[in-house]
Structures are given as C-alpha cells and as structure tokens.
Amino acid sequence: MSLPENLKFDPGSFSGVVRLFPLPNLVLFPHVLQPLHIFEPRYCEMLEAALADDRLIAMSLLQAGWENDYEGRPPVYPMACLGQIVTHVRLPDGRHNLLLAGVSRVRLGCELPVTTLYRSAPASLCVDVSTEASASMVEALTHRLLAVFRDALPNTKEAQVPLTQLLQNNIDLGALTDIIAYTLDLDLTTKIGLLAECSVSARAKQLLVRLEGQDAKARATFPPDFSAN
C-alpha cells in the first residue's frame, strides 16, 4: 500500500495524541486500506477534527464486556493502529464515507480527560523490529506465508490480482504479515495479538502457527467490507 505523495505519513510530525475510534469487530493493520461509514455524532465530531488537523484516527478494539457501557468509555486494548484519511465523502444527511490507510502501530497511554464527544489518549509509535531474523529465515517465512495466503484467497481475478501485485512489488515480511492478518477472517483475539507483536519474525511465526494445517479457505474474505460505527 502506498499513499499519495500529499498524504504521506510523517512520523516526525506526529503529535503524540490520538483520537480514538473504538469498534467491537474490527482490527486495522498498517499497510492496508479500510472503508468506513461514520454516523454516530461523537465519531462525526472526531472525523471533522481529524480533517481539520492531521487526518489521523486511531482504530482500537473494544475489550470484552463493552456492551454494558458502549455509550460511555469501555476499555480498549492497549495496542491500536493509527490510520490516515485517504478519501472522504460527506453525505447530505450528515453521515460520512471514508477510506482509512493504516500507517503505524501505536501503544496507547491512559486516556485524557473528556473535553470532546469522542475519546483521546497519548500514544507512542511502534515500529517493526526485524534485526533478530537472518535473511534466510525471512525468505523462508515469506515463501510459507505467501503459499498459505494463495490457498486461502478465492480463486477469482478480483482476489488473485492483488496477490500477484504483492509478489511483483517484493513486499517485505512485516507488511506481508499485516496484510494477511487483516485480510483473512481470523478471530479477533488472534488479530489483536498479531497487531501487538512488533517483532516481524515472531509475528510471521505466530500467523503461520494459526494458519498452517487448517482450512484457511473457509476464512478468506476479499475484498473487505465497509465497517460502520
């Protein structure tokens, strides 16, 4: 995934504070694009603030039990994905459609006092760690993941063309694990665990353990659906 030049994410300009968009059923990853439909007043306010500023939103996953306090501030997992708004359409009824690009893992701190309808928190950027793996290990993990991913995707042009593009672009192992983890229909506990793992080789091994020897085809969903708040 690559952003247009005028929308490139600059880690050096990151403010260190994120607007939180917590959902119960979506884990966003870096290197992927997620369509969103926003209609709740608090998240419409969040979106307007992001559009007027840095175009950044942190997608976080609600922890179990969120149903008892959805309108309040139910706990979220400490690792989230920072997303940058790529495109945005404001609908006549006040709702919004947008396309969000995952740009970085972020570790959330304690939430800030409420001053807006939406929630916010300090956050630190988390970069991939890849120095612990040899070149031969990275190559072997990449080949195994690509093989599993090829088998998991539907045998249609719509699904297989993106895989071909990944091969042509010589995608790195960290991005590959994120794209596979996002695309396949894994359970949320597995996905949030993969998001929380910054070691590239450990993340790849964790994903392979989950996928190899199982019927991954039954879990493939492509392309991703719109997610609504």
PDB file of N, CA and C in Angstrom, residues 15 35 47 93 140 149-150 178 198:
ATOM      1  N   SER A  15       1.776  14.182  16.710  1.00  0.00           N
ATOM      2  CA  SER A  15       1.602  14.990  17.917  1.00  0.00           C
ATOM      3  C   SER A  15       1.776  14.208  19.205  1.00  0.00           C
ATOM      4  N   PRO A  35     -12.419   0.784   4.289  1.00  0.00           N
ATOM      5  CA  PRO A  35     -13.548   1.704   4.104  1.00  0.00           C
ATOM      6  C   PRO A  35     -14.380   1.779   5.378  1.00  0.00           C
ATOM      7  N   LEU A  47     -14.205  12.850  13.312  1.00  0.00           N
ATOM      8  CA  LEU A  47     -13.773  12.927  11.918  1.00  0.00           C
ATOM      9  C   LEU A  47     -13.535  14.369  11.490  1.00  0.00           C
ATOM     10  N   ASP A  93     -27.041  13.691   4.566  1.00  0.00           N
ATOM     11  CA  ASP A  93     -27.711  13.509   5.863  1.00  0.00           C
ATOM     12  C   ASP A  93     -26.759  13.656   7.046  1.00  0.00           C
ATOM     13  N   ALA A 140      12.406 -17.749   4.025  1.00  0.00           N
ATOM     14  CA  ALA A 140      11.614 -18.963   4.243  1.00  0.00           C
ATOM     15  C   ALA A 140      10.221 -18.623   4.782  1.00  0.00           C
ATOM     16  N   PHE A 149      -1.368 -17.882   1.977  1.00  0.00           N
ATOM     17  CA  PHE A 149      -2.259 -16.809   1.529  1.00  0.00           C
ATOM     18  C   PHE A 149      -2.870 -17.133   0.169  1.00  0.00           C
ATOM     19  N   ARG A 150      -2.064 -17.674  -0.746  1.00  0.00           N
ATOM     20  CA  ARG A 150      -2.571 -18.029  -2.067  1.00  0.00           C
ATOM     21  C   ARG A 150      -3.696 -19.058  -1.957  1.00  0.00           C
ATOM     22  N   ASP A 178       1.011  -8.287   8.033  1.00  0.00           N
ATOM     23  CA  ASP A 178      -0.105  -7.391   8.347  1.00  0.00           C
ATOM     24  C   ASP A 178      -1.234  -7.537   7.333  1.00  0.00           C
ATOM     25  N   CYS A 198       5.474  -6.646  17.632  1.00  0.00           N
ATOM     26  CA  CYS A 198       6.314  -5.780  16.792  1.00  0.00           C
ATOM     27  C   CYS A 198       7.504  -6.515  16.191  1.00  0.00           C
TER      28      CYS A 198
END
